[in-house]
PDB file of C-alpha atoms in Angstrom:
ATOM      1  CA  MET O   1     172.968  56.090-210.057  1.00  0.00           C
ATOM      2  CA  GLY O   2     170.797  57.973-212.809  1.00  0.00           C
ATOM      3  CA  ALA O   3     167.583  58.627-212.787  1.00  0.00           C
ATOM      4  CA  PRO O   4     165.077  55.877-212.837  1.00  0.00           C
ATOM      5  CA  ASP O   5     164.491  55.597-216.324  1.00  0.00           C
ATOM      6  CA  THR O   6     168.102  56.136-217.216  1.00  0.00           C
ATOM      7  CA  VAL O   7     169.513  53.236-215.371  1.00  0.00           C
ATOM      8  CA  PRO O   8     170.772  51.003-217.387  1.00  0.00           C
ATOM      9  CA  ALA O   9     169.741  47.008-217.963  1.00  0.00           C
ATOM     10  CA  GLY O  10     170.676  45.109-214.774  1.00  0.00           C
ATOM     11  CA  LYS O  11     171.402  47.700-212.736  1.00  0.00           C
ATOM     12  CA  PRO O  12     169.048  48.315-210.437  1.00  0.00           C
ATOM     13  CA  ALA O  13     167.209  51.674-209.639  1.00  0.00           C
ATOM     14  CA  SER O  14     167.159  51.356-205.907  1.00  0.00           C
ATOM     15  CA  LYS O  15     164.811  54.344-205.600  1.00  0.00           C
ATOM     16  CA  ASP O  16     162.214  52.611-207.728  1.00  0.00           C
ATOM     17  CA  LEU O  17     162.945  48.759-207.868  1.00  0.00           C
ATOM     18  CA  ASN O  18     159.244  48.113-208.365  1.00  0.00           C
ATOM     19  CA  PHE O  19     158.882  50.185-211.703  1.00  0.00           C
ATOM     20  CA  GLU O  20     156.155  52.816-209.895  1.00  0.00           C
ATOM     21  CA  LYS O  21     157.793  56.193-211.218  1.00  0.00           C
ATOM     22  CA  ARG O  22     159.319  54.261-214.525  1.00  0.00           C
ATOM     23  CA  LYS O  23     157.954  52.316-217.388  1.00  0.00           C
ATOM     24  CA  TYR O  24     158.076  49.143-216.697  1.00  0.00           C
ATOM     25  CA  ASN O  25     160.619  46.853-219.079  1.00  0.00           C
ATOM     26  CA  ARG O  26     160.359  42.940-218.510  1.00  0.00           C
ATOM     27  CA  PHE O  27     164.010  42.649-219.342  1.00  0.00           C
ATOM     28  CA  HIS O  28     165.260  45.347-217.154  1.00  0.00           C
ATOM     29  CA  ALA O  29     162.978  43.663-214.407  1.00  0.00           C
ATOM     30  CA  TYR O  30     164.419  40.209-214.996  1.00  0.00           C
ATOM     31  CA  TYR O  31     167.995  41.684-215.250  1.00  0.00           C
ATOM     32  CA  GLN O  32     167.375  43.728-211.911  1.00  0.00           C
ATOM     33  CA  SER O  33     165.995  40.509-210.074  1.00  0.00           C
ATOM     34  CA  LYS O  34     168.734  38.443-211.001  1.00  0.00           C
ATOM     35  CA  LEU O  35     171.721  40.665-209.992  1.00  0.00           C
ATOM     36  CA  ALA O  36     169.482  41.447-206.643  1.00  0.00           C
ATOM     37  CA  GLN O  37     169.770  37.590-205.648  1.00  0.00           C
ATOM     38  CA  ILE O  38     173.429  37.617-206.563  1.00  0.00           C
ATOM     39  CA  LEU O  39     173.946  40.619-204.165  1.00  0.00           C
ATOM     40  CA  TYR O  40     171.536  39.202-201.486  1.00  0.00           C
ATOM     41  CA  SER O  41     173.334  35.789-201.837  1.00  0.00           C
ATOM     42  CA  ARG O  42     176.985  37.781-200.728  1.00  0.00           C
ATOM     43  CA  HIS O  43     175.165  39.720-198.117  1.00  0.00           C
ATOM     44  CA  GLN O  44     173.893  36.514-196.477  1.00  0.00           C
ATOM     45  CA  ALA O  45     177.193  35.047-196.932  1.00  0.00           C
ATOM     46  CA  LYS O  46     178.896  37.808-194.875  1.00  0.00           C
ATOM     47  CA  LEU O  47     176.109  37.698-192.299  1.00  0.00           C
ATOM     48  CA  LEU O  48     176.881  34.024-192.018  1.00  0.00           C
ATOM     49  CA  LYS O  49     180.026  33.476-192.198  1.00  0.00           C
ATOM     50  CA  ASN O  50     181.005  32.523-188.566  1.00  0.00           C
ATOM     51  CA  ASP O  51     177.965  29.719-188.912  1.00  0.00           C
ATOM     52  CA  SER O  52     177.809  26.460-190.532  1.00  0.00           C
ATOM     53  CA  VAL O  53     175.794  27.868-193.244  1.00  0.00           C
ATOM     54  CA  THR O  54     177.558  28.499-197.028  1.00  0.00           C
ATOM     55  CA  VAL O  55     175.572  30.688-199.113  1.00  0.00           C
ATOM     56  CA  VAL O  56     176.172  30.834-202.618  1.00  0.00           C
ATOM     57  CA  SER O  57     174.909  32.095-206.168  1.00  0.00           C
ATOM     58  CA  ILE O  58     174.107  29.453-208.607  1.00  0.00           C
ATOM     59  CA  HIS O  59     173.371  29.745-212.705  1.00  0.00           C
ATOM     60  CA  PRO O  60     172.238  26.883-213.920  1.00  0.00           C
ATOM     61  CA  GLY O  61     172.441  27.824-217.568  1.00  0.00           C
ATOM     62  CA  TRP O  62     169.294  28.227-220.146  1.00  0.00           C
ATOM     63  CA  VAL O  63     167.421  25.147-219.198  1.00  0.00           C
ATOM     64  CA  GLN O  64     164.608  23.729-221.040  1.00  0.00           C
ATOM     65  CA  THR O  65     161.947  23.819-218.865  1.00  0.00           C
ATOM     66  CA  PRO O  66     157.837  24.131-219.155  1.00  0.00           C
ATOM     67  CA  LEU O  67     158.402  27.498-218.050  1.00  0.00           C
ATOM     68  CA  ILE O  68     158.185  28.555-221.935  1.00  0.00           C
ATOM     69  CA  LYS O  69     154.382  27.925-221.991  1.00  0.00           C
ATOM     70  CA  HIS O  70     153.577  30.984-220.580  1.00  0.00           C
ATOM     71  CA  THR O  71     155.033  32.546-223.505  1.00  0.00           C
ATOM     72  CA  LEU O  72     154.653  30.031-226.168  1.00  0.00           C
ATOM     73  CA  PRO O  73     153.310  26.310-227.088  1.00  0.00           C
ATOM     74  CA  VAL O  74     155.517  24.267-225.397  1.00  0.00           C
ATOM     75  CA  ILE O  75     155.833  22.427-228.984  1.00  0.00           C
ATOM     76  CA  PHE O  76     157.898  25.203-229.880  1.00  0.00           C
ATOM     77  CA  GLN O  77     160.386  24.993-227.700  1.00  0.00           C
ATOM     78  CA  ASN O  78     160.560  20.565-227.477  1.00  0.00           C
ATOM     79  CA  VAL O  79     160.125  19.917-231.373  1.00  0.00           C
ATOM     80  CA  LEU O  80     159.928  22.975-233.573  1.00  0.00           C
ATOM     81  CA  LEU O  81     162.657  25.338-232.548  1.00  0.00           C
ATOM     82  CA  LYS O  82     164.453  23.071-230.323  1.00  0.00           C
ATOM     83  CA  PRO O  83     167.528  22.565-232.740  1.00  0.00           C
ATOM     84  CA  PHE O  84     168.364  26.377-233.178  1.00  0.00           C
ATOM     85  CA  LEU O  85     167.714  26.750-229.260  1.00  0.00           C
ATOM     86  CA  VAL O  86     170.412  24.062-228.246  1.00  0.00           C
ATOM     87  CA  MET O  87     172.528  25.600-231.011  1.00  0.00           C
ATOM     88  CA  ALA O  88     172.003  28.900-229.133  1.00  0.00           C
ATOM     89  CA  GLY O  89     173.034  27.067-225.577  1.00  0.00           C
ATOM     90  CA  MET O  90     169.538  25.452-224.109  1.00  0.00           C
ATOM     91  CA  VAL O  91     170.323  22.729-222.201  1.00  0.00           C
ATOM     92  CA  ASN O  92     168.412  19.731-221.010  1.00  0.00           C
ATOM     93  CA  VAL O  93     167.576  19.870-217.444  1.00  0.00           C
ATOM     94  CA  GLU O  94     170.112  16.856-216.721  1.00  0.00           C
ATOM     95  CA  VAL O  95     172.932  19.043-217.784  1.00  0.00           C
ATOM     96  CA  GLY O  96     170.844  21.956-215.855  1.00  0.00           C
ATOM     97  CA  CYS O  97     170.843  20.942-212.532  1.00  0.00           C
ATOM     98  CA  GLN O  98     174.562  19.763-212.438  1.00  0.00           C
ATOM     99  CA  THR O  99     175.567  23.241-210.907  1.00  0.00           C
ATOM    100  CA  THR O 100     173.187  22.940-207.994  1.00  0.00           C
ATOM    101  CA  LEU O 101     174.310  18.937-207.436  1.00  0.00           C
ATOM    102  CA  HIS O 102     177.966  20.422-207.331  1.00  0.00           C
ATOM    103  CA  CYS O 103     177.189  22.756-204.559  1.00  0.00           C
ATOM    104  CA  LEU O 104     175.525  20.632-202.477  1.00  0.00           C
ATOM    105  CA  LEU O 105     177.751  17.946-202.437  1.00  0.00           C
ATOM    106  CA  ASP O 106     181.074  18.863-202.966  1.00  0.00           C
ATOM    107  CA  ASP O 107     183.011  20.175-200.211  1.00  0.00           C
ATOM    108  CA  ARG O 108     185.193  22.554-201.618  1.00  0.00           C
ATOM    109  CA  VAL O 109     181.868  25.012-202.051  1.00  0.00           C
ATOM    110  CA  LEU O 110     182.228  25.016-198.251  1.00  0.00           C
ATOM    111  CA  ASN O 111     185.640  27.160-198.515  1.00  0.00           C
ATOM    112  CA  ASN O 112     183.603  29.674-201.253  1.00  0.00           C
ATOM    113  CA  PRO O 113     181.128  31.256-199.426  1.00  0.00           C
ATOM    114  CA  GLY O 114     179.606  34.089-201.737  1.00  0.00           C
ATOM    115  CA  CYS O 115     180.785  32.909-204.583  1.00  0.00           C
ATOM    116  CA  PHE O 116     179.001  32.428-208.401  1.00  0.00           C
ATOM    117  CA  TYR O 117     178.466  28.886-209.851  1.00  0.00           C
ATOM    118  CA  SER O 118     177.444  28.581-213.195  1.00  0.00           C
ATOM    119  CA  GLN O 119     177.271  25.135-215.305  1.00  0.00           C
ATOM    120  CA  VAL O 120     177.573  27.312-218.957  1.00  0.00           C
ATOM    121  CA  GLY O 121     175.748  30.466-219.745  1.00  0.00           C
ATOM    122  CA  ILE O 122     174.823  32.622-222.920  1.00  0.00           C
ATOM    123  CA  TYR O 123     177.215  35.301-221.414  1.00  0.00           C
ATOM    124  CA  LYS O 124     177.833  38.705-223.641  1.00  0.00           C
ATOM    125  CA  ASP O 125     181.481  37.965-222.550  1.00  0.00           C
ATOM    126  CA  LYS O 126     182.713  34.692-224.540  1.00  0.00           C
ATOM    127  CA  LYS O 127     185.077  33.984-221.887  1.00  0.00           C
ATOM    128  CA  SER O 128     182.622  33.342-219.172  1.00  0.00           C
ATOM    129  CA  ARG O 129     180.055  30.845-221.014  1.00  0.00           C
ATOM    130  CA  PRO O 130     181.972  27.843-220.212  1.00  0.00           C
ATOM    131  CA  GLY O 131     181.126  28.292-216.658  1.00  0.00           C
ATOM    132  CA  GLY O 132     183.338  27.709-213.486  1.00  0.00           C
ATOM    133  CA  TRP O 133     182.462  26.067-210.284  1.00  0.00           C
ATOM    134  CA  PRO O 134     183.360  28.923-208.745  1.00  0.00           C
ATOM    135  CA  MET O 135     183.846  32.034-211.534  1.00  0.00           C
ATOM    136  CA  LYS O 136     183.800  35.351-211.694  1.00  0.00           C
ATOM    137  CA  SER O 137     180.289  36.883-212.723  1.00  0.00           C
ATOM    138  CA  PRO O 138     180.582  38.363-215.827  1.00  0.00           C
ATOM    139  CA  ASN O 139     178.672  41.196-213.806  1.00  0.00           C
ATOM    140  CA  ASP O 140     180.821  43.360-212.578  1.00  0.00           C
ATOM    141  CA  LEU O 141     177.931  45.046-210.454  1.00  0.00           C
ATOM    142  CA  VAL O 142     177.681  41.988-208.620  1.00  0.00           C
ATOM    143  CA  TYR O 143     180.934  42.870-206.620  1.00  0.00           C
ATOM    144  CA  ASN O 144     179.493  46.545-205.903  1.00  0.00           C
ATOM    145  CA  ASP O 145     179.331  46.306-201.992  1.00  0.00           C
ATOM    146  CA  ASN O 146     177.832  49.903-201.482  1.00  0.00           C
ATOM    147  CA  LEU O 147     175.231  48.597-204.378  1.00  0.00           C
ATOM    148  CA  MET O 148     174.745  45.539-202.023  1.00  0.00           C
ATOM    149  CA  GLU O 149     174.453  47.284-198.826  1.00  0.00           C
ATOM    150  CA  GLU O 150     172.080  50.029-200.028  1.00  0.00           C
ATOM    151  CA  LEU O 151     169.652  47.341-201.454  1.00  0.00           C
ATOM    152  CA  TYR O 152     169.944  45.092-198.520  1.00  0.00           C
ATOM    153  CA  ASN O 153     169.012  47.983-196.408  1.00  0.00           C
ATOM    154  CA  LYS O 154     165.694  48.662-198.297  1.00  0.00           C
TER     155      LYS O 154
END
């Protein structure tokens, strides 16, 4: 990994996970946290492979939730910008919960520990946008076992 301030978005700066030595960037922090969650779930799947626990990663898509209230008044998302946000890929809660329900209810998930499930996404990689149950993550760092071990052991 490069110096903490030159780490690409989404790649954790394992020597500075909390942005103490580099300028905080909310986008880098978000990408870094999402990658860390998936790496952690893969690691847990390995640790629990002989138990009756199946660990997977779930991406519900860009779901219309009240979380927007922390950046904009909710009326922007729910009324004024809604047609544009829907065209850009935002889904309602009913659609967004389908991946979670699938992973809870479909027994085939038991055969895919550590896998990534996504209903739909606004991924840069257009092939990944339709999602999959399971699917290959569009971020290749997810499959970096050295990074997974390094972060887990921090």
